[in-house]
Every structure is written in C-alpha cells, then in structure tokens.
Amino acid sequence: MTLKELRLQSKKTAAEVAAVLGVTPNAVSNYERGKREINIHQTLTLARLYDVTEREVIEAQIESIAVRSTK
C-alpha cells in the first residue's frame, strides 16, 4: 500500500493532510509520488492521522518510492 492509498483509505484530502503536517498540498503529493521522503515526526503524525502503525507508514513510503522507480 502506498502513502496515497493510506490517505484515501482514511478518507482524508491532500489539503487536510498538508494542514496537519504544516506543509503544502504539493508537498503531500510529492511524498505520495515518492519524490520526497517524510521525516520521523511526519511518520508519527501520519500514523496517528491514518490510524495505522508507524511501520505501515514506513512501508507505504517505501512502496511509494518503489512505484515511482518503476515508471
């Protein structure tokens, strides 16, 4: 599962996630497309926001990067 899939599963918009993280929606898009990496604080925040474990967020980031590298 990618970061975008986690966000969609939690029924959050990119704008909502951006507001919680204190970044722009464009930054959220870059995280989801594997163009930028999230930091540990963002990992913990996303885990709480998406109601998943920190490990699931890390695995989703890895998947997001992997999907990008196959394109």
XYZ file of N, CA and C in Angstrom, residues 4-57:
162
model
N -0.420 7.348 -0.700
C -1.687 7.853 -1.232
C -2.831 6.905 -0.883
N -2.592 5.617 -1.003
C -3.637 4.644 -0.665
C -3.987 4.709 0.821
N -2.998 4.924 1.677
C -3.287 5.102 3.106
C -4.166 6.331 3.329
N -3.818 7.415 2.627
C -4.610 8.647 2.780
C -6.045 8.436 2.309
N -6.202 7.816 1.149
C -7.546 7.593 0.614
C -8.340 6.652 1.504
N -7.678 5.654 2.063
C -8.341 4.715 2.978
C -8.870 5.443 4.216
N -8.143 6.464 4.644
C -8.569 7.216 5.831
C -9.543 8.343 5.492
N -9.862 8.454 4.186
C -10.836 9.457 3.713
C -10.395 10.897 4.011
N -9.096 11.137 3.848
C -8.544 12.477 4.040
C -8.137 13.048 2.685
N -8.265 14.358 2.547
C -7.790 15.020 1.332
C -6.320 15.390 1.520
N -5.653 15.636 0.410
C -4.257 16.073 0.488
C -4.162 17.391 1.246
N -5.140 18.255 1.074
C -5.152 19.544 1.773
C -5.275 19.344 3.284
N -6.102 18.404 3.711
C -6.252 18.122 5.146
C -4.944 17.599 5.735
N -4.322 16.682 5.018
C -3.052 16.116 5.486
C -1.984 17.210 5.528
N -1.941 18.030 4.501
C -0.968 19.118 4.449
C -1.113 20.055 5.646
N -2.357 20.384 5.991
C -2.602 21.278 7.120
C -2.081 20.679 8.429
N -2.285 19.387 8.619
C -1.823 18.721 9.840
C -0.296 18.673 9.878
N 0.321 18.401 8.728
C 1.781 18.308 8.672
C 2.471 19.669 8.613
N 1.717 20.714 8.299
C 2.306 22.048 8.177
C 3.105 22.211 6.894
N 2.623 21.535 5.838
C 3.262 21.624 4.517
C 2.191 21.982 3.488
N 2.589 22.122 2.248
C 1.626 22.413 1.184
C 1.025 21.113 0.644
N -0.135 21.186 0.007
C -0.685 20.001 -0.651
C 0.274 19.441 -1.706
N 1.044 20.334 -2.342
C 2.032 19.887 -3.321
C 3.098 19.003 -2.653
N 3.502 19.348 -1.450
C 4.473 18.529 -0.714
C 3.889 17.147 -0.427
N 2.621 17.099 -0.037
C 1.959 15.813 0.214
C 1.964 14.984 -1.064
N 1.664 15.615 -2.180
C 1.696 14.922 -3.467
C 3.092 14.365 -3.752
N 4.111 15.144 -3.456
C 5.480 14.676 -3.670
C 5.821 13.492 -2.770
N 5.337 13.494 -1.537
C 5.544 12.345 -0.646
C 4.866 11.116 -1.246
N 3.647 11.308 -1.689
C 2.854 10.182 -2.207
C 3.412 9.627 -3.514
N 4.081 10.457 -4.282
C 4.668 10.000 -5.543
C 6.118 9.550 -5.386
N 6.607 9.534 -4.150
C 7.963 9.072 -3.899
C 9.043 10.048 -4.318
N 8.666 11.301 -4.509
C 9.646 12.315 -4.912
C 10.354 12.945 -3.721
N 9.716 12.921 -2.560
C 10.291 13.441 -1.315
C 10.027 12.431 -0.225
N 10.921 12.399 0.755
C 10.757 11.479 1.873
C 10.216 12.217 3.089
N 9.371 11.536 3.836
C 8.853 12.110 5.072
C 9.877 11.876 6.184
N 9.863 12.750 7.187
C 10.777 12.592 8.312
C 10.088 11.813 9.443
N 10.810 11.543 10.499
C 10.278 10.717 11.589
C 9.065 11.372 12.247
N 9.097 12.674 12.423
C 7.951 13.375 13.019
C 6.713 13.221 12.131
N 6.895 13.381 10.836
C 5.778 13.225 9.899
C 5.281 11.778 9.890
N 6.186 10.835 10.024
C 5.797 9.421 10.086
C 4.866 9.181 11.267
N 5.249 9.688 12.418
C 4.423 9.521 13.626
C 3.077 10.229 13.478
N 3.096 11.428 12.911
C 1.863 12.190 12.718
C 0.930 11.474 11.746
N 1.472 10.973 10.638
C 0.637 10.266 9.664
C 0.067 8.972 10.246
N 0.838 8.289 11.051
C 0.340 7.061 11.672
C -0.890 7.361 12.519
N -0.817 8.415 13.306
C -1.984 8.798 14.129
C -3.140 9.255 13.248
N -2.841 10.081 12.249
C -3.881 10.626 11.379
C -4.587 9.527 10.590
N -3.832 8.563 10.098
C -4.399 7.486 9.288
C -4.845 6.286 10.117
N -4.594 6.333 11.430
C -4.954 5.246 12.351
C -4.312 3.923 11.930
N -3.010 3.995 11.688
C -2.204 2.824 11.343
C -0.930 2.870 12.186
N -0.108 1.847 12.086
C 1.154 1.834 12.824
C 2.216 2.642 12.081
N 3.242 3.010 12.810
C 4.361 3.719 12.192
C 4.999 2.829 11.115
N 5.074 1.536 11.382
C 5.651 0.604 10.414
C 4.863 0.625 9.101
N 3.535 0.691 9.197
C 2.718 0.740 7.979
C 3.002 2.003 7.169
N 3.230 3.112 7.856
C 3.554 4.358 7.156
C 4.912 4.227 6.473
